[in-house]
Amino acid sequence: MSMATEIHCSYGSLTPRVSISPSPTRISASFSSRYSRRLVNGCCCCFTNPVPRQLVTEELSLSMYNRWIRYCCKTGEIDEAMSLVAEIDSLGSRPDPLSYVSLIETLASLGRTLEADALFQEVVRFEINGSYSVRLYNALLSGYLRKGQLELALRVLDHMKEENVDKNQETCEILLNYYVSAGRLEESWRVVNEMKKRKFRLNSFVYGKIIRIYRDNGMWKKALGIVDEIREIGLPMDVEIYNSIIDTFGKYGELDEALDVLEKMQSSSDSKPNISTWNSLIRWHCHHGALDMALELFTMMQDQGLYPDPRMFVNLITRLGENGNWNMIDKHFESIKCKEHKDTRAIYAALVQIIGQFGSFQDVEELVGKLKSQGVAPSANMFCTLANAYAQQGLCKQTVKVLQMMENEGIEPNLIMLNVLINAFGTAGKHMEALSIYHHIKESVCISNSCD
């Protein structure tokens, strides 16, 4: 969604080419939307007692507006929340600091960083941040980095420094997560050293990221050496750390060692394998051609009441398909159908039809319509999974169509989607298709501040 608002403040927006007016105009709406209808019915799920009918015609208190805004943010109804902010504007008031925090955090998490930045300017201009300064900065920082907009994220950090707002543990963890994901070893260690200097706790999240950055830079023995350091300081070996170790072994083909770690997790009382554990094990066994063990892990995971990530399932059945094992695909899909997990089954059914190449869906709209008819609510995960499935078959037209439908549903493609699809096409040798996906997403989502 584009901002119709132009905002201006003394130091300027953190986002380039966004000016600011003293009186921002947001989404125009009135409280006579479906929220007022809820009030007319005399009930409201966010308040303990029913709201009287007469409140519909009376001026709502600022406190109630703020409560509604925070409730809408909590339930994901951000457009309704922005409509309520416009109502407050029309009354000559503004949300309270906590409501601004909720709005900015929600917008940033949805990738709507332009709107989040606009609200942030209001907070700074009118000095209404209360005690939430660093939380607001963290929300904006996280939103920019999630979209790969490093330059804008660095501007946020510069502004924190100018305003004497100190980083906290969350700020450092946000930066570390980005740098590790981007494979930036030097920057990752700079953040870790800063955390040590500030005496922030190096928790399992941090150590897990250190293991990963070593692994991704080919230093897997150093990555495993971190385990000794963890034991020395007495930090419990939790799922986060175990998963990082499994991923390290898997990447370098040490599959037996990865299975040994799984065995330790299963015997542990407080670090049981989660869906990420199984996904990693199955992915790496598929990658190294150990399909029999991958299928055994797939069965073990289901026996423990967990259901595979659709993207991992794509990988598994693709490998089986490459080896002509269509009967194995059908067998394992039938085992999933017996489970009471409707949404997952519907997505898997579509993927089997795409990748198994029997009864493939060439019409994306028909496929998504089929999923909806089976009660599957459109989600980023669903669209990413389907796009990946089409991409692995080199079906560029259908892949782009999935992205277009994703955008039509109001779900914004992100940098992860870009990487998944480019990797899928690249692996299949479809380099022109990879380039077309890149240009499509570049036009749809500005992944850097230089998008023109």
Short mmCIF file of C-alpha atoms in Angstrom, two decimals:
data_model
loop_
_atom_site.label_atom_id
_atom_site.label_comp_id
_atom_site.label_asym_id
_atom_site.label_seq_id
_atom_site.Cartn_x
_atom_site.Cartn_y
_atom_site.Cartn_z
CA MET A 1 0.00 0.00 0.00
CA SER A 2 1.38 3.41 -0.90
CA MET A 3 1.25 6.31 1.53
CA ALA A 4 -0.90 9.21 0.30
CA THR A 5 0.59 11.19 3.14
CA GLU A 6 3.51 13.53 2.77
CA ILE A 7 5.22 14.21 6.04
CA HIS A 8 7.89 16.70 7.00
CA CYS A 9 9.95 17.28 10.12
CA SER A 10 13.02 19.23 11.15
CA TYR A 11 15.59 16.55 10.42
CA GLY A 12 13.80 14.80 7.54
CA SER A 13 12.52 11.30 7.00
CA LEU A 14 14.83 8.32 7.31
CA THR A 15 13.36 7.09 4.03
CA PRO A 16 14.62 8.97 0.93
CA ARG A 17 12.18 10.96 -1.19
CA VAL A 18 9.53 11.07 1.54
CA SER A 19 8.64 14.59 2.61
CA ILE A 20 6.49 15.39 5.60
CA SER A 21 3.65 17.81 6.16
CA PRO A 22 2.75 19.22 9.57
CA SER A 23 -0.64 17.57 9.42
CA PRO A 24 -0.42 14.02 8.07
CA THR A 25 -3.43 12.54 6.33
CA ARG A 26 -3.67 8.79 6.64
CA ILE A 27 -6.22 6.29 5.46
CA SER A 28 -9.52 8.09 5.41
CA ALA A 29 -12.21 6.21 7.31
CA SER A 30 -14.74 6.66 10.06
CA PHE A 31 -15.55 4.64 13.09
CA SER A 32 -18.78 3.59 11.40
CA SER A 33 -16.84 0.71 9.88
CA ARG A 34 -17.24 -2.87 11.01
CA TYR A 35 -15.95 -1.81 14.42
CA SER A 36 -18.95 0.44 14.94
CA ARG A 37 -21.15 -2.43 13.84
CA ARG A 38 -19.59 -4.53 16.56
CA LEU A 39 -20.48 -1.77 19.00
CA VAL A 40 -24.04 -1.59 17.69
CA ASN A 41 -24.37 -5.27 18.41
CA GLY A 42 -23.41 -4.46 21.97
CA CYS A 43 -20.31 -6.55 22.14
CA CYS A 44 -16.61 -6.17 21.71
CA CYS A 45 -14.07 -8.94 22.10
CA CYS A 46 -11.31 -6.66 23.36
CA PHE A 47 -13.23 -5.36 26.38
CA THR A 48 -14.46 -7.32 29.36
CA ASN A 49 -17.97 -5.85 29.35
CA PRO A 50 -20.27 -5.15 26.37
CA VAL A 51 -20.06 -1.63 25.01
CA PRO A 52 -23.40 0.22 25.32
CA ARG A 53 -25.28 1.04 22.15
CA GLN A 54 -25.20 4.78 22.84
CA LEU A 55 -21.40 4.84 22.50
CA VAL A 56 -21.86 4.66 18.75
CA THR A 57 -23.33 8.14 18.67
CA GLU A 58 -21.23 9.59 21.48
CA GLU A 59 -17.70 10.85 21.06
CA LEU A 60 -15.30 8.07 21.93
CA SER A 61 -12.73 8.87 24.57
CA LEU A 62 -9.09 9.10 23.53
CA SER A 63 -8.37 6.21 25.89
CA MET A 64 -10.84 4.00 24.06
CA TYR A 65 -9.37 4.94 20.68
CA ASN A 66 -5.92 3.96 21.94
CA ARG A 67 -7.23 0.66 23.26
CA TRP A 68 -8.86 -0.07 19.90
CA ILE A 69 -5.69 0.82 18.00
CA ARG A 70 -3.58 -1.53 20.10
CA TYR A 71 -6.18 -4.27 19.80
CA CYS A 72 -6.27 -3.92 15.99
CA CYS A 73 -2.48 -4.11 15.84
CA LYS A 74 -2.48 -7.19 18.04
CA THR A 75 -5.02 -8.96 15.83
CA GLY A 76 -3.30 -7.96 12.58
CA GLU A 77 -5.97 -5.50 11.42
CA ILE A 78 -3.52 -2.72 10.76
CA ASP A 79 -5.67 -0.89 8.18
CA GLU A 80 -8.45 -0.55 10.76
CA ALA A 81 -5.87 0.73 13.25
CA MET A 82 -4.69 3.36 10.77
CA SER A 83 -8.29 4.39 10.16
CA LEU A 84 -8.70 4.99 13.88
CA VAL A 85 -5.53 7.10 13.89
CA ALA A 86 -7.10 9.24 11.16
CA GLU A 87 -10.18 9.64 13.38
CA ILE A 88 -8.01 10.86 16.24
CA ASP A 89 -6.30 13.30 13.87
CA SER A 90 -9.67 14.73 12.89
CA LEU A 91 -10.36 15.38 16.58
CA GLY A 92 -7.09 17.29 16.93
CA SER A 93 -5.40 14.62 19.03
CA ARG A 94 -2.76 11.96 18.59
CA PRO A 95 -2.32 8.38 19.80
CA ASP A 96 -0.45 7.77 23.02
CA PRO A 97 3.18 6.53 23.00
CA LEU A 98 2.26 2.85 23.45
CA SER A 99 -0.16 3.01 20.51
CA TYR A 100 2.58 4.49 18.33
CA VAL A 101 4.83 1.61 19.38
CA SER A 102 2.17 -0.94 18.43
CA LEU A 103 1.52 0.75 15.08
CA ILE A 104 5.17 1.07 14.10
CA GLU A 105 6.04 -2.47 15.20
CA THR A 106 3.10 -3.93 13.27
CA LEU A 107 3.73 -1.91 10.10
CA ALA A 108 7.45 -2.71 10.15
CA SER A 109 6.79 -6.43 10.67
CA LEU A 110 4.52 -6.38 7.60
CA GLY A 111 7.20 -4.71 5.48
CA ARG A 112 5.29 -1.42 5.32
CA THR A 113 8.35 0.56 6.31
CA LEU A 114 7.34 3.77 4.52
CA GLU A 115 4.28 4.12 6.75
CA ALA A 116 6.23 3.03 9.83
CA ASP A 117 8.83 5.70 9.10
CA ALA A 118 6.13 8.35 8.64
CA LEU A 119 4.66 7.59 12.06
CA PHE A 120 8.14 7.53 13.54
CA GLN A 121 8.68 11.11 12.33
CA GLU A 122 5.56 12.19 14.22
CA VAL A 123 6.85 10.57 17.39
CA VAL A 124 10.16 12.42 17.14
CA ARG A 125 8.68 15.74 16.03
CA PHE A 126 6.10 15.94 18.80
CA GLU A 127 8.30 14.23 21.42
CA ILE A 128 5.65 11.68 22.34
CA ASN A 129 7.84 8.59 22.57
CA GLY A 130 7.54 8.36 26.36
CA SER A 131 9.86 5.61 27.61
CA TYR A 132 9.69 3.65 24.36
CA SER A 133 12.50 5.31 22.34
CA VAL A 134 14.71 2.27 21.80
CA ARG A 135 11.69 0.04 21.14
CA LEU A 136 10.57 2.35 18.34
CA TYR A 137 14.05 2.42 16.81
CA ASN A 138 14.29 -1.38 17.03
CA ALA A 139 10.96 -1.82 15.24
CA LEU A 140 12.06 0.40 12.35
CA LEU A 141 15.53 -1.16 12.24
CA SER A 142 14.09 -4.66 12.10
CA GLY A 143 11.63 -3.70 9.37
CA TYR A 144 14.33 -2.24 7.12
CA LEU A 145 16.69 -5.18 7.60
CA ARG A 146 13.91 -7.67 6.96
CA LYS A 147 13.54 -6.08 3.51
CA GLY A 148 17.31 -5.97 2.96
CA GLN A 149 17.44 -2.17 3.16
CA LEU A 150 20.79 -1.92 4.94
CA GLU A 151 21.49 1.72 4.10
CA LEU A 152 18.20 2.83 5.64
CA ALA A 153 18.87 0.64 8.67
CA LEU A 154 22.25 2.33 9.14
CA ARG A 155 20.50 5.70 9.04
CA VAL A 156 18.33 4.52 11.92
CA LEU A 157 21.47 3.66 13.89
CA ASP A 158 23.01 7.05 13.07
CA HIS A 159 19.90 8.79 14.31
CA MET A 160 19.96 6.76 17.52
CA LYS A 161 23.50 8.00 18.08
CA GLU A 162 22.53 11.62 17.37
CA GLU A 163 19.66 11.42 19.85
CA ASN A 164 21.79 9.65 22.50
CA VAL A 165 19.56 6.58 22.45
CA ASP A 166 21.67 3.60 23.49
CA LYS A 167 21.38 0.24 21.79
CA ASN A 168 19.98 -2.53 23.92
CA GLN A 169 20.32 -6.30 23.66
CA GLU A 170 17.48 -6.50 21.15
CA THR A 171 19.14 -3.92 18.88
CA CYS A 172 22.32 -5.98 18.77
CA GLU A 173 20.44 -9.23 18.17
CA ILE A 174 18.53 -7.65 15.26
CA LEU A 175 21.83 -6.56 13.68
CA LEU A 176 23.52 -9.89 14.36
CA ASN A 177 20.65 -11.81 12.79
CA TYR A 178 20.89 -9.71 9.62
CA TYR A 179 24.68 -9.84 9.29
CA VAL A 180 24.80 -13.61 9.83
CA SER A 181 22.00 -14.18 7.31
CA ALA A 182 23.93 -12.02 4.82
CA GLY A 183 27.15 -13.97 5.47
CA ARG A 184 29.03 -10.92 6.77
CA LEU A 185 31.63 -12.42 9.12
CA GLU A 186 33.46 -9.20 10.05
CA GLU A 187 30.28 -7.25 10.84
CA SER A 188 28.88 -10.17 12.80
CA TRP A 189 31.93 -10.31 15.04
CA ARG A 190 31.84 -6.55 15.46
CA VAL A 191 28.31 -6.85 16.88
CA VAL A 192 29.32 -9.74 19.16
CA ASN A 193 32.30 -7.75 20.48
CA GLU A 194 30.06 -4.75 21.08
CA MET A 195 27.69 -6.95 23.07
CA LYS A 196 30.60 -8.17 25.19
CA LYS A 197 31.79 -4.59 25.73
CA ARG A 198 28.31 -3.50 26.82
CA LYS A 199 28.11 -6.58 29.06
CA PHE A 200 25.04 -7.90 27.26
CA ARG A 201 24.31 -11.57 27.84
CA LEU A 202 25.52 -13.91 25.10
CA ASN A 203 22.53 -16.22 25.07
CA SER A 204 21.72 -19.27 22.98
CA PHE A 205 20.44 -17.06 20.15
CA VAL A 206 23.80 -15.30 19.91
CA TYR A 207 25.87 -18.48 20.14
CA GLY A 208 23.64 -20.13 17.56
CA LYS A 209 24.36 -17.26 15.18
CA ILE A 210 28.12 -17.47 15.86
CA ILE A 211 28.05 -21.16 14.98
CA ARG A 212 26.15 -20.39 11.79
CA ILE A 213 28.47 -17.61 10.60
CA TYR A 214 31.49 -19.88 11.12
CA ARG A 215 29.71 -22.68 9.27
CA ASP A 216 28.73 -20.46 6.34
CA ASN A 217 32.32 -19.27 5.96
CA GLY A 218 33.71 -22.82 5.78
CA MET A 219 35.07 -22.88 9.35
CA TRP A 220 32.94 -25.76 10.59
CA LYS A 221 35.53 -27.02 13.09
CA LYS A 222 35.60 -23.58 14.69
CA ALA A 223 31.81 -23.66 14.72
CA LEU A 224 31.85 -26.90 16.67
CA GLY A 225 34.57 -25.49 18.94
CA ILE A 226 32.00 -22.94 20.12
CA VAL A 227 30.18 -25.85 21.77
CA ASP A 228 33.10 -26.27 24.19
CA GLU A 229 32.93 -22.57 25.06
CA ILE A 230 29.20 -22.90 25.70
CA ARG A 231 29.79 -25.80 28.08
CA GLU A 232 32.59 -23.92 29.87
CA ILE A 233 30.37 -20.95 30.68
CA GLY A 234 27.56 -23.24 31.79
CA LEU A 235 25.03 -22.11 29.19
CA PRO A 236 22.37 -24.81 28.72
CA MET A 237 22.39 -26.51 25.33
CA ASP A 238 18.97 -25.55 24.06
CA VAL A 239 17.16 -26.27 20.79
CA GLU A 240 18.59 -23.15 19.10
CA ILE A 241 22.17 -24.30 19.64
CA TYR A 242 21.49 -27.94 18.82
CA ASN A 243 19.83 -26.91 15.55
CA SER A 244 22.83 -24.78 14.60
CA ILE A 245 25.16 -27.74 15.23
CA ILE A 246 22.96 -30.09 13.17
CA ASP A 247 22.91 -27.56 10.33
CA THR A 248 26.71 -27.32 10.47
CA PHE A 249 27.21 -31.08 10.31
CA GLY A 250 24.61 -31.36 7.55
CA LYS A 251 26.15 -28.71 5.33
CA TYR A 252 29.53 -30.45 5.36
CA GLY A 253 28.11 -33.95 4.85
CA GLU A 254 28.74 -35.19 8.41
CA LEU A 255 25.32 -36.86 8.48
CA ASP A 256 26.11 -39.49 11.13
CA GLU A 257 27.25 -36.77 13.52
CA ALA A 258 24.06 -34.83 12.80
CA LEU A 259 22.01 -37.92 13.70
CA ASP A 260 24.02 -38.29 16.92
CA VAL A 261 22.98 -34.76 17.90
CA LEU A 262 19.36 -35.67 17.13
CA GLU A 263 19.66 -38.66 19.45
CA LYS A 264 20.98 -36.42 22.24
CA MET A 265 18.06 -34.04 21.74
CA GLN A 266 15.54 -36.88 21.89
CA SER A 267 17.01 -38.08 25.19
CA SER A 268 17.02 -34.54 26.60
CA SER A 269 14.21 -33.46 28.89
CA ASP A 270 14.11 -29.81 27.81
CA SER A 271 15.58 -29.65 24.28
CA LYS A 272 13.32 -31.85 22.20
CA PRO A 273 13.61 -31.63 18.38
CA ASN A 274 11.30 -29.05 16.83
CA ILE A 275 10.13 -28.56 13.26
CA SER A 276 13.36 -26.71 12.37
CA THR A 277 15.41 -29.69 13.59
CA TRP A 278 13.58 -32.13 11.34
CA ASN A 279 13.53 -29.76 8.37
CA SER A 280 17.30 -29.33 8.60
CA LEU A 281 17.99 -33.06 8.88
CA ILE A 282 15.70 -33.96 5.99
CA ARG A 283 17.00 -31.13 3.80
CA TRP A 284 20.65 -32.11 4.21
CA HIS A 285 19.99 -35.82 3.77
CA CYS A 286 18.19 -34.99 0.51
CA HIS A 287 21.03 -32.69 -0.52
CA HIS A 288 23.64 -35.44 -0.05
CA GLY A 289 21.50 -38.09 -1.75
CA ALA A 290 20.60 -40.06 1.39
CA LEU A 291 16.93 -40.35 0.41
CA ASP A 292 16.19 -43.52 2.40
CA MET A 293 17.25 -41.83 5.64
CA ALA A 294 15.41 -38.65 4.64
CA LEU A 295 12.21 -40.66 4.28
CA GLU A 296 12.82 -42.38 7.61
CA LEU A 297 13.27 -38.99 9.29
CA PHE A 298 10.10 -37.80 7.55
CA THR A 299 8.18 -40.71 9.11
CA MET A 300 9.78 -40.18 12.54
CA MET A 301 8.77 -36.52 12.49
CA GLN A 302 5.14 -37.37 11.78
CA ASP A 303 5.15 -40.05 14.49
CA GLN A 304 6.04 -37.29 16.96
CA GLY A 305 3.02 -35.24 15.89
CA LEU A 306 4.91 -32.72 13.77
CA TYR A 307 4.08 -31.82 10.19
CA PRO A 308 6.76 -30.92 7.64
CA ASP A 309 7.33 -27.46 6.29
CA PRO A 310 5.83 -27.39 2.76
CA ARG A 311 9.10 -26.06 1.34
CA MET A 312 10.96 -29.03 2.79
CA PHE A 313 8.30 -31.33 1.35
CA VAL A 314 8.90 -29.74 -2.05
CA ASN A 315 12.58 -30.63 -1.76
CA LEU A 316 11.87 -34.21 -0.69
CA ILE A 317 9.37 -35.08 -3.40
CA THR A 318 11.46 -33.29 -6.03
CA ARG A 319 14.40 -35.55 -5.17
CA LEU A 320 12.15 -38.60 -5.28
CA GLY A 321 10.76 -37.45 -8.62
CA GLU A 322 14.25 -37.02 -10.07
CA ASN A 323 14.90 -40.67 -9.22
CA GLY A 324 11.58 -41.80 -10.68
CA ASN A 325 10.18 -42.82 -7.28
CA TRP A 326 6.60 -41.67 -7.99
CA ASN A 327 5.20 -44.56 -5.96
CA MET A 328 7.13 -43.35 -2.90
CA ILE A 329 5.69 -39.85 -3.34
CA ASP A 330 2.19 -41.27 -3.46
CA LYS A 331 2.81 -43.52 -0.45
CA HIS A 332 4.06 -40.72 1.77
CA PHE A 333 1.38 -38.34 0.62
CA GLU A 334 -1.24 -40.93 1.56
CA SER A 335 0.28 -41.12 5.05
CA ILE A 336 -0.14 -37.35 5.38
CA LYS A 337 -3.74 -37.52 4.21
CA CYS A 338 -4.53 -39.76 7.18
CA LYS A 339 -3.47 -36.99 9.57
CA GLU A 340 -5.93 -34.40 10.77
CA HIS A 341 -4.12 -31.39 9.39
CA LYS A 342 -6.31 -29.99 6.66
CA ASP A 343 -4.37 -26.92 5.55
CA THR A 344 -1.10 -28.81 5.24
CA ARG A 345 -2.73 -31.67 3.34
CA ALA A 346 -4.29 -29.29 0.81
CA ILE A 347 -0.98 -27.58 0.08
CA TYR A 348 0.84 -30.90 -0.18
CA ALA A 349 -1.81 -32.20 -2.57
CA ALA A 350 -1.20 -29.26 -4.88
CA LEU A 351 2.56 -29.67 -4.67
CA VAL A 352 2.42 -33.36 -5.47
CA GLN A 353 0.37 -32.53 -8.56
CA ILE A 354 2.87 -29.87 -9.65
CA ILE A 355 6.12 -31.69 -8.99
CA GLY A 356 4.94 -35.24 -9.56
CA GLN A 357 3.98 -34.17 -13.07
CA PHE A 358 0.78 -36.13 -13.04
CA GLY A 359 -2.20 -33.80 -13.37
CA SER A 360 -0.05 -30.68 -12.95
CA PHE A 361 -1.84 -27.37 -12.41
CA GLN A 362 -0.80 -25.01 -15.20
CA ASP A 363 -3.50 -22.51 -14.14
CA VAL A 364 -2.32 -20.79 -10.96
CA GLU A 365 -5.70 -19.18 -10.29
CA GLU A 366 -7.35 -22.60 -10.49
CA LEU A 367 -4.80 -24.00 -8.06
CA VAL A 368 -5.17 -21.20 -5.49
CA GLY A 369 -8.94 -21.40 -5.89
CA LYS A 370 -8.77 -25.12 -5.12
CA LEU A 371 -6.77 -24.43 -1.97
CA LYS A 372 -9.24 -21.75 -0.85
CA SER A 373 -12.16 -24.11 -1.47
CA GLN A 374 -10.51 -26.58 0.91
CA GLY A 375 -10.39 -23.93 3.62
CA VAL A 376 -6.78 -22.84 3.22
CA ALA A 377 -6.42 -19.15 4.06
CA PRO A 378 -3.93 -17.38 1.76
CA SER A 379 -0.66 -16.70 3.56
CA ALA A 380 2.90 -15.69 2.76
CA ASN A 381 4.05 -19.25 3.49
CA MET A 382 1.49 -20.74 1.11
CA PHE A 383 2.38 -18.42 -1.77
CA CYS A 384 6.14 -18.80 -1.22
CA THR A 385 5.77 -22.57 -1.20
CA LEU A 386 3.73 -22.69 -4.39
CA ALA A 387 6.03 -20.21 -6.16
CA ASN A 388 9.03 -22.32 -5.19
CA ALA A 389 7.33 -25.46 -6.52
CA TYR A 390 6.61 -23.86 -9.90
CA ALA A 391 10.10 -22.34 -10.02
CA GLN A 392 11.80 -25.69 -9.49
CA GLN A 393 9.98 -26.95 -12.57
CA GLY A 394 11.14 -23.93 -14.58
CA LEU A 395 7.57 -22.64 -14.94
CA CYS A 396 8.42 -18.93 -15.01
CA LYS A 397 5.01 -17.67 -16.11
CA GLN A 398 3.22 -19.53 -13.33
CA THR A 399 5.79 -18.42 -10.75
CA VAL A 400 5.29 -14.76 -11.61
CA LYS A 401 1.52 -15.31 -11.51
CA VAL A 402 1.83 -16.64 -7.95
CA LEU A 403 3.70 -13.46 -6.98
CA GLN A 404 1.03 -11.29 -8.58
CA MET A 405 -1.73 -13.13 -6.72
CA MET A 406 0.27 -12.80 -3.51
CA GLU A 407 0.41 -9.04 -4.00
CA ASN A 408 -3.31 -8.91 -4.82
CA GLU A 409 -3.99 -10.54 -1.45
CA GLY A 410 -2.05 -7.70 0.19
CA ILE A 411 0.90 -9.95 1.09
CA GLU A 412 4.22 -8.34 0.24
CA PRO A 413 7.00 -10.49 -1.31
CA ASN A 414 10.26 -10.10 0.58
CA LEU A 415 13.97 -10.73 0.21
CA ILE A 416 13.59 -14.34 1.33
CA MET A 417 11.16 -14.96 -1.53
CA LEU A 418 13.65 -13.39 -3.95
CA ASN A 419 16.49 -15.63 -2.78
CA VAL A 420 14.38 -18.80 -2.81
CA LEU A 421 13.18 -18.25 -6.36
CA ILE A 422 16.49 -17.13 -7.81
CA ASN A 423 18.19 -20.15 -6.22
CA ALA A 424 15.50 -22.48 -7.55
CA PHE A 425 15.79 -21.18 -11.11
CA GLY A 426 19.58 -21.05 -10.90
CA THR A 427 19.78 -24.67 -9.76
CA ALA A 428 17.57 -25.67 -12.68
CA GLY A 429 19.82 -23.72 -15.08
CA LYS A 430 16.99 -21.29 -15.83
CA HIS A 431 19.09 -18.13 -15.60
CA MET A 432 16.82 -15.92 -17.70
CA GLU A 433 13.88 -16.94 -15.54
CA ALA A 434 15.89 -16.09 -12.43
CA LEU A 435 16.58 -12.64 -13.88
CA SER A 436 12.90 -12.10 -14.72
CA ILE A 437 11.90 -12.97 -11.14
CA TYR A 438 14.49 -10.53 -9.85
CA HIS A 439 13.12 -7.71 -12.01
CA HIS A 440 9.53 -8.55 -11.06
CA ILE A 441 10.25 -8.33 -7.33
CA LYS A 442 12.47 -5.29 -7.80
CA GLU A 443 9.52 -3.50 -9.40
CA SER A 444 7.07 -4.72 -6.74
CA VAL A 445 9.15 -4.27 -3.60
CA CYS A 446 11.99 -1.79 -3.35
CA ILE A 447 14.66 -4.05 -1.91
CA SER A 448 17.14 -1.22 -1.82
CA ASN A 449 16.87 2.53 -1.60
CA SER A 450 18.17 2.83 -5.15
CA CYS A 451 15.20 1.12 -6.81
CA ASP A 452 13.98 3.27 -9.67
#
